[in-house]
Amino acid sequence: MKSFGAYLKSLVIGAVLATVAAPLPLLAEEADAPIAANALQARAEALLDIAARHVAEKGEAGALDFARQSAFVDRDLYAYALRTDGVFLASGGSSAALVGDNVLDYTDTDGKAFFREMIEIAGRDGQGSVEYRWFNPADSRGEPKTTLFRKVGEVIVAVGYYPPRATALEARAMLRTALRALDGGKDAALAEFQDLNGRFVRNDLYVFVVDAESGRFLAHGATPAMVGTDGFELQDPRGQYIIRQMLEIARKDGSGELDYFWRNPTTGKVESKHTLFRLSQGLLVAVGSYNR
């Protein structure tokens, strides 16, 4: 199988000492706010509607307009099309390099044959979405990407986007939801925090939980392998003892915030992170967002 991430990459050209922030209680109006609507997804859906209608009116030949008309490009978003037999037809973006290829066996950077998955879902349901890791020309590395698609005759019309970074407000909302989940049952909540397809793992936003007495990780949405490890010995790349400092603040004030450096699971880079945490039922419960 060919990796299109490597193929496309060949065609495209081309942190501050961690500090402790003063504890800030979760405000009810912020903590209860729903996860913000994904404006980027809404843009992708709107563009998909336009592109699908065009193919419905013009047939397969209409897909060729994706590369010629600005109506099928919305800033960083673009429409593309492939046939149900796997032949890539047209694109308004960098994937135009694939036009004429049969992409059934192309894979993402993790080896996932996502084009094949798209075709299978479209054949069964008529439309859907698929997630995969893809080469992002904006920063020259593989990142999670979501593509929405719709079957129009024998043509599959698609629009993909890179999920946005979570905000501090979204982190507050997830922390409050996590605390409520724990109130409803500890074991079930800890398992849910590590469900990669659940509500507590959203792009670069996730929950982690540490037993306040032993320092052992009980859950970690981004790295489940950390469960059972000693959080007291955990340091960021600059040598800061993250869990020790969080617990020191939480034991004094009940909740708090901490800035440190950590690997962002969606970019693979070590970035500055701002984490909110609270002590509840003898557990340190935390959710953080990466600083922009």
Short mmCIF file of N, CA and C in Angstrom, two decimals, residues 38-45 47-48 74 76-78 80 128-132 134 136 143-149 158-164 203:
data_model
loop_
_atom_site.label_atom_id
_atom_site.label_comp_id
_atom_site.label_asym_id
_atom_site.label_seq_id
_atom_site.Cartn_x
_atom_site.Cartn_y
_atom_site.Cartn_z
N ASN A 38 -19.05 23.51 16.35
CA ASN A 38 -17.88 23.48 15.48
C ASN A 38 -18.18 24.25 14.19
N ALA A 39 -17.75 25.50 14.16
CA ALA A 39 -18.00 26.35 13.00
C ALA A 39 -17.31 25.80 11.76
N LEU A 40 -16.15 25.18 11.96
CA LEU A 40 -15.43 24.62 10.83
C LEU A 40 -16.21 23.47 10.20
N GLN A 41 -16.81 22.64 11.02
CA GLN A 41 -17.64 21.54 10.50
C GLN A 41 -18.84 22.09 9.75
N ALA A 42 -19.43 23.16 10.28
CA ALA A 42 -20.58 23.77 9.60
C ALA A 42 -20.19 24.28 8.22
N ARG A 43 -19.01 24.88 8.11
CA ARG A 43 -18.52 25.35 6.82
C ARG A 43 -18.33 24.17 5.86
N ALA A 44 -17.78 23.08 6.39
CA ALA A 44 -17.54 21.90 5.56
C ALA A 44 -18.86 21.32 5.06
N GLU A 45 -19.86 21.28 5.93
CA GLU A 45 -21.17 20.75 5.55
C GLU A 45 -21.81 21.62 4.47
N LEU A 47 -20.26 23.55 2.28
CA LEU A 47 -19.54 23.38 1.02
C LEU A 47 -19.89 22.04 0.38
N LEU A 48 -20.05 21.01 1.21
CA LEU A 48 -20.44 19.69 0.69
C LEU A 48 -21.82 19.77 0.03
N ASP A 74 -13.54 27.05 -0.02
CA ASP A 74 -13.86 28.00 1.04
C ASP A 74 -12.64 28.14 1.94
N ASP A 76 -9.58 27.38 3.54
CA ASP A 76 -8.77 26.18 3.67
C ASP A 76 -9.55 24.91 3.34
N LEU A 77 -10.81 25.03 3.01
CA LEU A 77 -11.64 23.87 2.67
C LEU A 77 -11.83 23.78 1.17
N TYR A 78 -11.93 22.57 0.67
CA TYR A 78 -12.17 22.38 -0.76
C TYR A 78 -12.92 21.07 -0.99
N TYR A 80 -13.71 17.62 -3.20
CA TYR A 80 -13.08 16.68 -4.12
C TYR A 80 -14.04 15.53 -4.39
N GLY A 128 -21.77 9.98 5.02
CA GLY A 128 -21.13 9.69 6.30
C GLY A 128 -19.91 10.55 6.52
N SER A 129 -19.07 10.10 7.41
CA SER A 129 -17.82 10.80 7.70
C SER A 129 -16.77 9.77 8.06
N VAL A 130 -15.51 10.13 7.89
CA VAL A 130 -14.41 9.24 8.24
C VAL A 130 -13.29 10.08 8.85
N GLU A 131 -12.62 9.51 9.84
CA GLU A 131 -11.51 10.20 10.50
C GLU A 131 -10.23 9.44 10.23
N TYR A 132 -9.16 10.16 10.06
CA TYR A 132 -7.88 9.55 9.75
C TYR A 132 -6.78 10.57 10.01
N TRP A 134 -3.65 12.66 8.54
CA TRP A 134 -3.31 13.13 7.20
C TRP A 134 -2.22 14.17 7.24
N ASN A 136 -0.80 17.57 6.82
CA ASN A 136 -1.36 18.92 6.80
C ASN A 136 -0.34 19.88 6.21
N GLU A 143 -1.77 14.96 10.86
CA GLU A 143 -2.70 15.36 11.91
C GLU A 143 -4.04 14.67 11.68
N PRO A 144 -4.84 14.55 12.73
CA PRO A 144 -6.18 13.99 12.56
C PRO A 144 -6.99 14.86 11.61
N LYS A 145 -7.71 14.26 10.71
CA LYS A 145 -8.55 14.99 9.77
C LYS A 145 -9.89 14.28 9.68
N THR A 146 -10.95 15.05 9.50
CA THR A 146 -12.29 14.50 9.34
C THR A 146 -12.80 14.87 7.95
N THR A 147 -13.34 13.90 7.23
CA THR A 147 -13.92 14.16 5.91
C THR A 147 -15.39 13.76 5.92
N LEU A 148 -16.22 14.70 5.45
CA LEU A 148 -17.64 14.46 5.28
C LEU A 148 -17.87 14.11 3.81
N PHE A 149 -18.74 13.17 3.51
CA PHE A 149 -18.93 12.78 2.12
C PHE A 149 -20.37 12.37 1.85
N ALA A 158 -16.80 14.90 -1.49
CA ALA A 158 -16.26 14.98 -0.13
C ALA A 158 -15.64 16.34 0.17
N VAL A 159 -15.65 16.68 1.46
CA VAL A 159 -14.97 17.88 1.97
C VAL A 159 -14.34 17.50 3.30
N GLY A 160 -13.05 17.76 3.45
CA GLY A 160 -12.37 17.42 4.70
C GLY A 160 -11.88 18.64 5.44
N TYR A 161 -11.66 18.48 6.74
CA TYR A 161 -11.14 19.59 7.54
C TYR A 161 -10.33 19.05 8.71
N TYR A 162 -9.39 19.86 9.17
CA TYR A 162 -8.59 19.53 10.35
C TYR A 162 -9.32 20.10 11.57
N PRO A 163 -9.66 19.25 12.55
CA PRO A 163 -10.40 19.73 13.72
C PRO A 163 -9.65 20.86 14.42
N PRO A 164 -10.38 21.87 14.90
CA PRO A 164 -9.75 23.00 15.58
C PRO A 164 -9.26 22.64 16.97
N ASN A 203 -10.65 15.57 19.94
CA ASN A 203 -9.46 16.17 19.34
C ASN A 203 -8.34 16.26 20.38
#
